[in-house]
Coordinates of C-alpha atoms in Angstrom, one line a residue:
M1 CA -15.8 -66.7 -236.9
L2 CA -12.8 -67.6 -237.5
S3 CA -10.5 -66.9 -240.9
W4 CA -7.7 -68.3 -241.3
G5 CA -4.4 -68.0 -244.2
A6 CA -0.8 -69.0 -244.7
A7 CA 1.9 -67.9 -242.2
G8 CA 3.9 -64.9 -244.6
G9 CA 7.5 -65.1 -244.6
R10 CA 9.9 -68.2 -246.7
A11 CA 7.2 -71.4 -247.0
L12 CA 8.1 -74.3 -245.3
R13 CA 7.3 -77.3 -246.4
W14 CA 6.4 -80.8 -244.4
A15 CA 7.7 -83.9 -246.2
N16 CA 4.2 -84.5 -247.2
G17 CA 4.7 -81.2 -249.1
R18 CA 1.9 -79.2 -246.5
V19 CA 2.7 -75.8 -245.7
P20 CA 2.3 -74.9 -241.9
T21 CA -0.2 -72.1 -241.3
R22 CA -1.4 -69.8 -238.2
G23 CA -4.4 -69.1 -237.8
F24 CA -5.7 -65.4 -237.3
R25 CA -8.9 -63.6 -235.7
A26 CA -10.4 -61.1 -238.7
S27 CA -14.0 -59.5 -238.5
P28 CA -16.7 -62.0 -239.8
R29 CA -17.3 -60.2 -243.4
A30 CA -14.9 -57.4 -245.2
R31 CA -17.0 -54.8 -244.7
I32 CA -15.5 -50.9 -245.1
A33 CA -18.8 -48.9 -244.8
M34 CA -22.7 -48.7 -242.7
P35 CA -25.4 -47.5 -242.4
S36 CA -25.4 -43.9 -240.1
W37 CA -26.6 -41.0 -238.9
V38 CA -24.2 -38.4 -239.3
I39 CA -23.1 -34.3 -239.9
D40 CA -20.5 -32.0 -241.9
R41 CA -20.8 -29.3 -240.2
Y42 CA -22.8 -27.8 -237.0
G43 CA -26.0 -26.5 -237.5
S44 CA -29.4 -26.9 -236.5
N45 CA -31.6 -29.9 -237.8
D46 CA -30.9 -29.6 -241.6
V47 CA -27.0 -30.7 -241.1
L48 CA -28.0 -34.5 -240.1
R49 CA -27.8 -36.1 -243.3
F50 CA -28.2 -40.1 -243.4
T51 CA -25.7 -42.1 -245.5
R52 CA -24.7 -45.8 -246.1
E53 CA -21.2 -45.2 -246.6
M54 CA -20.2 -44.0 -243.5
M55 CA -16.7 -46.1 -242.7
F56 CA -17.5 -49.4 -240.8
P57 CA -15.5 -49.7 -236.8
I58 CA -12.6 -50.7 -236.2
I59 CA -11.1 -52.4 -232.8
H60 CA -7.6 -50.2 -232.0
F61 CA -6.8 -51.4 -229.0
P62 CA -7.4 -54.7 -227.3
N63 CA -9.5 -53.9 -225.0
E64 CA -12.6 -52.8 -227.4
V65 CA -15.6 -54.2 -228.2
I66 CA -17.4 -53.9 -231.9
I67 CA -21.1 -53.6 -230.4
K68 CA -24.0 -54.3 -232.9
V69 CA -26.7 -51.7 -232.0
H70 CA -30.3 -53.2 -231.5
A71 CA -31.7 -49.7 -230.0
A72 CA -30.1 -46.3 -229.8
S73 CA -31.8 -43.0 -227.8
L74 CA -31.3 -39.4 -227.9
N75 CA -30.5 -36.8 -225.4
P76 CA -30.0 -33.2 -224.8
I77 CA -26.5 -33.7 -225.2
D78 CA -26.9 -34.9 -228.8
L79 CA -28.4 -31.9 -229.4
S80 CA -26.1 -29.4 -228.2
M81 CA -23.3 -31.4 -229.6
R82 CA -25.3 -31.0 -233.3
S83 CA -25.0 -27.2 -232.9
G84 CA -21.6 -27.2 -231.5
Y85 CA -21.3 -26.9 -228.0
G86 CA -18.1 -28.9 -226.7
A87 CA -16.5 -29.0 -230.0
T88 CA -13.5 -27.5 -228.8
A89 CA -12.6 -29.8 -225.9
L90 CA -13.9 -33.0 -227.3
N91 CA -12.1 -32.4 -230.3
M92 CA -8.6 -31.6 -227.5
K93 CA -9.3 -35.5 -225.8
R94 CA -10.3 -37.3 -229.4
D95 CA -6.4 -35.7 -230.6
P96 CA -4.8 -34.5 -227.2
L97 CA -1.1 -34.1 -228.9
K98 CA -2.8 -33.4 -232.8
L99 CA -1.2 -35.9 -234.7
K100 CA -4.6 -35.6 -237.3
A101 CA -3.9 -31.8 -238.3
G102 CA -5.3 -32.6 -241.6
E103 CA -8.4 -34.2 -240.4
T104 CA -11.5 -32.7 -238.5
E105 CA -14.3 -34.8 -236.4
F106 CA -16.7 -34.9 -239.4
P107 CA -18.0 -37.3 -240.8
L108 CA -19.5 -37.0 -236.8
T109 CA -22.1 -39.2 -235.4
L110 CA -24.6 -38.3 -233.2
G111 CA -26.1 -41.2 -230.1
R112 CA -24.6 -41.4 -226.8
D113 CA -26.6 -44.8 -225.3
V114 CA -26.7 -48.2 -226.7
S115 CA -28.4 -51.7 -226.5
G116 CA -27.2 -54.5 -228.4
V117 CA -24.7 -57.2 -229.0
V118 CA -21.2 -57.8 -229.1
M119 CA -20.0 -58.4 -232.8
E120 CA -15.7 -58.4 -232.0
C121 CA -13.8 -58.6 -229.2
G122 CA -10.4 -57.5 -229.0
L123 CA -7.8 -59.8 -227.9
G124 CA -7.8 -58.2 -224.0
V125 CA -11.0 -59.0 -223.6
S126 CA -12.3 -61.3 -221.5
Y127 CA -15.6 -60.7 -219.8
F128 CA -17.5 -60.3 -223.1
K129 CA -17.8 -62.3 -226.1
P130 CA -19.5 -62.4 -229.5
G131 CA -23.4 -63.1 -228.6
D132 CA -23.7 -61.2 -225.6
E133 CA -26.5 -58.9 -225.1
V134 CA -24.7 -55.6 -223.4
W135 CA -25.8 -52.3 -222.7
A136 CA -23.9 -49.6 -222.6
A137 CA -23.1 -45.2 -222.8
I138 CA -20.3 -43.7 -225.2
P139 CA -18.5 -40.8 -224.1
P140 CA -18.8 -37.6 -226.4
W141 CA -15.7 -37.7 -228.2
K142 CA -15.8 -41.0 -229.3
Q143 CA -18.0 -42.0 -233.0
G144 CA -22.1 -42.1 -231.5
T145 CA -24.2 -44.8 -231.7
L146 CA -27.2 -43.7 -234.3
S147 CA -25.2 -46.2 -236.8
E148 CA -25.2 -50.0 -237.7
F149 CA -22.5 -51.2 -235.2
V150 CA -20.2 -48.5 -232.7
V151 CA -17.3 -49.6 -231.0
A152 CA -17.0 -49.4 -227.5
S153 CA -14.4 -49.3 -224.7
G154 CA -14.4 -53.3 -222.6
N155 CA -15.0 -50.8 -219.2
E156 CA -17.4 -48.6 -220.9
V157 CA -19.9 -51.8 -221.5
S158 CA -22.1 -53.8 -219.1
F159 CA -24.8 -56.4 -219.4
K160 CA -28.1 -55.4 -220.5
P161 CA -30.8 -55.8 -218.2
K162 CA -32.7 -59.8 -218.7
C163 CA -35.7 -57.4 -218.0
L164 CA -35.9 -54.7 -220.3
S165 CA -36.2 -55.2 -224.2
H166 CA -32.8 -53.2 -226.0
T167 CA -35.7 -50.4 -226.6
E168 CA -36.1 -50.1 -223.0
A169 CA -32.6 -50.5 -222.3
A170 CA -31.3 -48.3 -225.0
A171 CA -32.9 -45.3 -223.2
L172 CA -31.7 -45.8 -219.4
P173 CA -27.5 -45.6 -219.7
Y174 CA -26.5 -41.7 -220.2
V175 CA -29.3 -40.7 -218.1
G176 CA -28.5 -43.1 -215.5
L177 CA -24.4 -42.9 -215.3
T178 CA -25.0 -39.2 -215.6
A179 CA -27.0 -39.3 -212.0
W180 CA -25.0 -42.0 -210.8
S181 CA -22.1 -39.6 -211.6
A182 CA -23.5 -36.9 -209.5
L183 CA -24.8 -38.6 -206.6
N184 CA -22.7 -41.3 -206.3
Q185 CA -19.0 -41.1 -207.5
V186 CA -19.2 -36.8 -206.9
G187 CA -21.5 -36.8 -204.1
G188 CA -20.6 -39.9 -202.0
L189 CA -24.1 -41.3 -201.7
N190 CA -24.7 -45.3 -201.7
Q191 CA -27.2 -47.5 -200.3
S192 CA -25.3 -47.5 -196.7
N193 CA -25.5 -44.4 -196.2
C194 CA -28.9 -43.3 -197.8
S195 CA -31.5 -43.9 -195.4
G196 CA -33.1 -41.2 -194.0
K197 CA -31.6 -37.7 -195.5
R198 CA -33.3 -35.3 -196.5
I199 CA -32.6 -35.0 -200.9
L200 CA -33.6 -32.4 -202.8
I201 CA -33.4 -33.0 -206.3
L202 CA -33.9 -29.8 -208.6
G203 CA -35.2 -30.5 -212.2
A204 CA -36.7 -33.7 -211.2
S205 CA -38.8 -34.9 -214.0
G206 CA -36.4 -34.7 -216.5
G207 CA -34.1 -37.8 -217.6
V208 CA -31.8 -37.3 -214.8
G209 CA -33.7 -36.1 -212.5
T210 CA -36.6 -39.5 -212.8
F211 CA -33.1 -41.7 -212.6
A212 CA -32.4 -39.9 -209.6
V213 CA -35.7 -40.0 -208.1
Q214 CA -36.2 -43.8 -208.2
L215 CA -32.5 -44.1 -207.3
M216 CA -32.8 -42.2 -204.2
K217 CA -35.9 -43.9 -203.3
A218 CA -34.2 -47.3 -203.6
W219 CA -31.7 -46.4 -201.2
D220 CA -34.3 -45.0 -198.7
A221 CA -33.5 -41.2 -198.8
H222 CA -36.1 -38.9 -198.3
V223 CA -36.9 -37.3 -201.5
T224 CA -38.2 -33.5 -202.0
A225 CA -38.4 -33.0 -205.9
V226 CA -38.9 -30.0 -208.1
C227 CA -41.1 -30.2 -211.1
S228 CA -43.7 -28.5 -213.1
H229 CA -47.6 -29.5 -212.3
D230 CA -48.0 -30.9 -215.3
A231 CA -44.8 -33.7 -214.2
S232 CA -46.1 -34.1 -210.8
T233 CA -48.1 -37.4 -211.3
L234 CA -44.9 -38.7 -212.8
V235 CA -42.2 -37.8 -210.5
K236 CA -45.1 -38.6 -207.3
K237 CA -45.6 -42.2 -209.2
L238 CA -42.0 -42.8 -209.7
G239 CA -41.0 -42.3 -205.4
A240 CA -40.9 -38.6 -204.9
D241 CA -42.4 -37.9 -200.9
D242 CA -42.7 -34.4 -201.7
V243 CA -44.0 -32.8 -205.0
I244 CA -43.0 -28.9 -205.7
D245 CA -44.0 -26.8 -208.4
Y246 CA -42.0 -24.4 -209.1
K247 CA -44.3 -22.8 -211.2
S248 CA -47.2 -22.4 -208.3
G249 CA -45.4 -19.3 -206.7
N250 CA -41.7 -18.7 -205.1
L251 CA -40.0 -21.6 -204.8
E252 CA -37.3 -20.5 -203.2
E253 CA -39.8 -19.0 -200.1
Q254 CA -41.7 -22.3 -200.6
L255 CA -38.7 -24.3 -199.9
K256 CA -37.5 -22.7 -197.3
T257 CA -41.0 -23.8 -195.7
L258 CA -39.2 -27.3 -195.2
P259 CA -36.6 -28.6 -192.9
L260 CA -33.6 -28.4 -194.3
F261 CA -31.6 -30.9 -196.5
D262 CA -28.6 -32.9 -196.7
F263 CA -27.9 -33.0 -200.4
I264 CA -29.4 -30.9 -203.0
L265 CA -29.4 -32.3 -206.7
D266 CA -29.1 -28.9 -209.1
N267 CA -29.9 -30.1 -212.7
V268 CA -31.7 -26.8 -213.8
G269 CA -28.4 -24.3 -213.0
G270 CA -28.9 -20.4 -213.7
S271 CA -30.3 -18.0 -210.3
T272 CA -30.9 -21.5 -208.0
E273 CA -27.2 -21.8 -207.0
K274 CA -27.5 -17.7 -205.6
W275 CA -30.5 -19.8 -202.7
A276 CA -30.2 -23.4 -203.5
L277 CA -27.2 -23.7 -200.7
D278 CA -28.8 -21.9 -198.2
L279 CA -31.7 -25.1 -198.2
L280 CA -28.6 -27.2 -197.0
K281 CA -27.8 -28.0 -193.2
K282 CA -24.5 -26.1 -191.7
W283 CA -21.8 -27.6 -191.0
S284 CA -23.2 -31.2 -191.0
G285 CA -21.5 -32.6 -194.2
A286 CA -24.2 -31.6 -196.4
T287 CA -23.7 -31.4 -200.0
Y288 CA -24.8 -29.4 -203.2
V289 CA -24.1 -30.7 -206.9
T290 CA -25.0 -29.5 -209.7
L291 CA -24.7 -30.4 -213.0
V292 CA -25.4 -27.5 -215.2
T293 CA -21.5 -25.7 -215.4
P294 CA -19.3 -23.5 -217.4
F295 CA -16.3 -26.0 -218.2
L296 CA -17.4 -26.9 -222.1
I297 CA -18.5 -23.2 -222.9
N298 CA -15.4 -21.9 -221.4
M299 CA -13.4 -23.7 -223.5
D300 CA -15.5 -23.1 -227.0
R301 CA -15.1 -19.5 -226.0
L302 CA -12.1 -19.1 -224.2
G303 CA -9.9 -21.8 -225.8
V304 CA -8.1 -25.2 -224.1
A305 CA -5.8 -23.0 -222.0
D306 CA -7.8 -19.6 -220.7
G307 CA -11.0 -22.0 -220.7
M308 CA -9.7 -24.5 -218.5
L309 CA -7.6 -21.6 -216.0
Q310 CA -11.1 -19.9 -215.8
T311 CA -12.8 -22.9 -215.4
G312 CA -10.8 -24.1 -212.5
V313 CA -10.8 -20.2 -210.8
T314 CA -14.4 -20.3 -210.9
V315 CA -14.8 -24.3 -209.6
G316 CA -12.2 -23.0 -206.8
S317 CA -13.8 -19.9 -205.6
K318 CA -17.4 -21.0 -204.9
T319 CA -15.8 -24.4 -203.5
L320 CA -13.8 -22.5 -200.9
K321 CA -16.7 -19.8 -200.8
H322 CA -19.7 -22.2 -199.8
L323 CA -17.1 -24.5 -197.6
L324 CA -16.5 -21.5 -195.0
K325 CA -20.2 -21.6 -194.9
G326 CA -20.2 -24.8 -193.6
V327 CA -21.6 -26.9 -196.8
H328 CA -19.6 -28.7 -199.5
Y329 CA -20.0 -27.4 -203.0
R330 CA -19.0 -29.9 -206.1
W331 CA -19.9 -30.0 -209.9
A332 CA -21.1 -32.9 -211.7
F333 CA -20.1 -34.3 -215.6
F334 CA -21.7 -38.0 -217.4
M335 CA -18.4 -40.2 -216.4
P336 CA -18.6 -43.6 -218.5
S337 CA -18.4 -46.5 -216.6
G338 CA -19.6 -50.4 -217.2
P339 CA -19.0 -51.2 -213.6
S340 CA -21.4 -48.7 -212.9
L341 CA -24.0 -49.7 -215.2
D342 CA -23.7 -53.4 -213.6
E343 CA -25.1 -51.6 -210.4
I344 CA -27.8 -50.1 -212.4
A345 CA -28.6 -53.4 -214.3
E346 CA -28.9 -55.0 -211.2
L347 CA -31.0 -52.8 -209.4
V348 CA -32.9 -52.5 -212.6
D349 CA -32.7 -56.4 -212.6
S350 CA -33.6 -56.6 -208.7
G351 CA -37.2 -55.1 -209.1
K352 CA -36.6 -51.7 -208.7
S353 CA -38.1 -49.3 -210.9
L354 CA -36.0 -47.3 -213.0
E355 CA -36.8 -46.1 -216.1
K356 CA -36.4 -42.8 -218.1
S357 CA -39.4 -40.4 -218.1
Q358 CA -41.3 -40.3 -221.5

């Protein structure tokens, strides 16, 4: 909807006395507030507060869009952020030049996943238009999706899969993009090079793990999944070739009885890193990727400079150590990406069963 107003400056009149006007774009309604779930400090669940006075999102950059939220979902990162996890790094990302010294991140809206409808587009957005059904995963340094509206960069947004409802679609973006980052962008796996490769997924029954199982099977890999016995039926249904119950005995010894792997995705971390890389094929390009890293914890504990230094030393030393043993060691993180969501949406609409575990 467009609103029209008179041109500023000195008024010029035509011979008929009318003032020439210039059109400009404005929000459909002059709204300044909206309902939202927010936190005003870090802590447990009691810090959550529902308000109808959260500031309405504003388009600050030409490539941004405002989305009316039809459905949103929660992920473990939201629970961690509620408690203050990653606050140091995320605040640096929000205000790298410290131009807002008197302000804080509060009130802060959580929620990363969104499925909804584009309400308004920045002047530089040509790929979307108001009314388009879209989905996205909003980066954790931005205001989240547990609101009536949310603003996102156009390159973080994708058209929603046609075969999914908004509720179904809102369960996928964050876990899907996290798995995609680990497997494709960091691990280098894709549809053309996965056929026949042996993939081990540690922590296969969570949101990222279940998505990774399905993606690897869609790309014709052989998948060995590690989970609890309670989740084994689900993981088998999603396509895993072998399912190992980590509670049924010594997991390391169980996995050593199997042929070596080409790729390992670790969603568990902890002690698994000490022995998991021995399960890879040596000097063959085999890769271990973990999603459990100390990056944000280091910055929370040591501050920005010392935390980044400690992180660099840690990942650098581990990468070199394992490279000398003939395997690749990598860290992976969630990466917002509309183009990657485009590929995920294509897989969903093509009939590949990509869904989040409930």
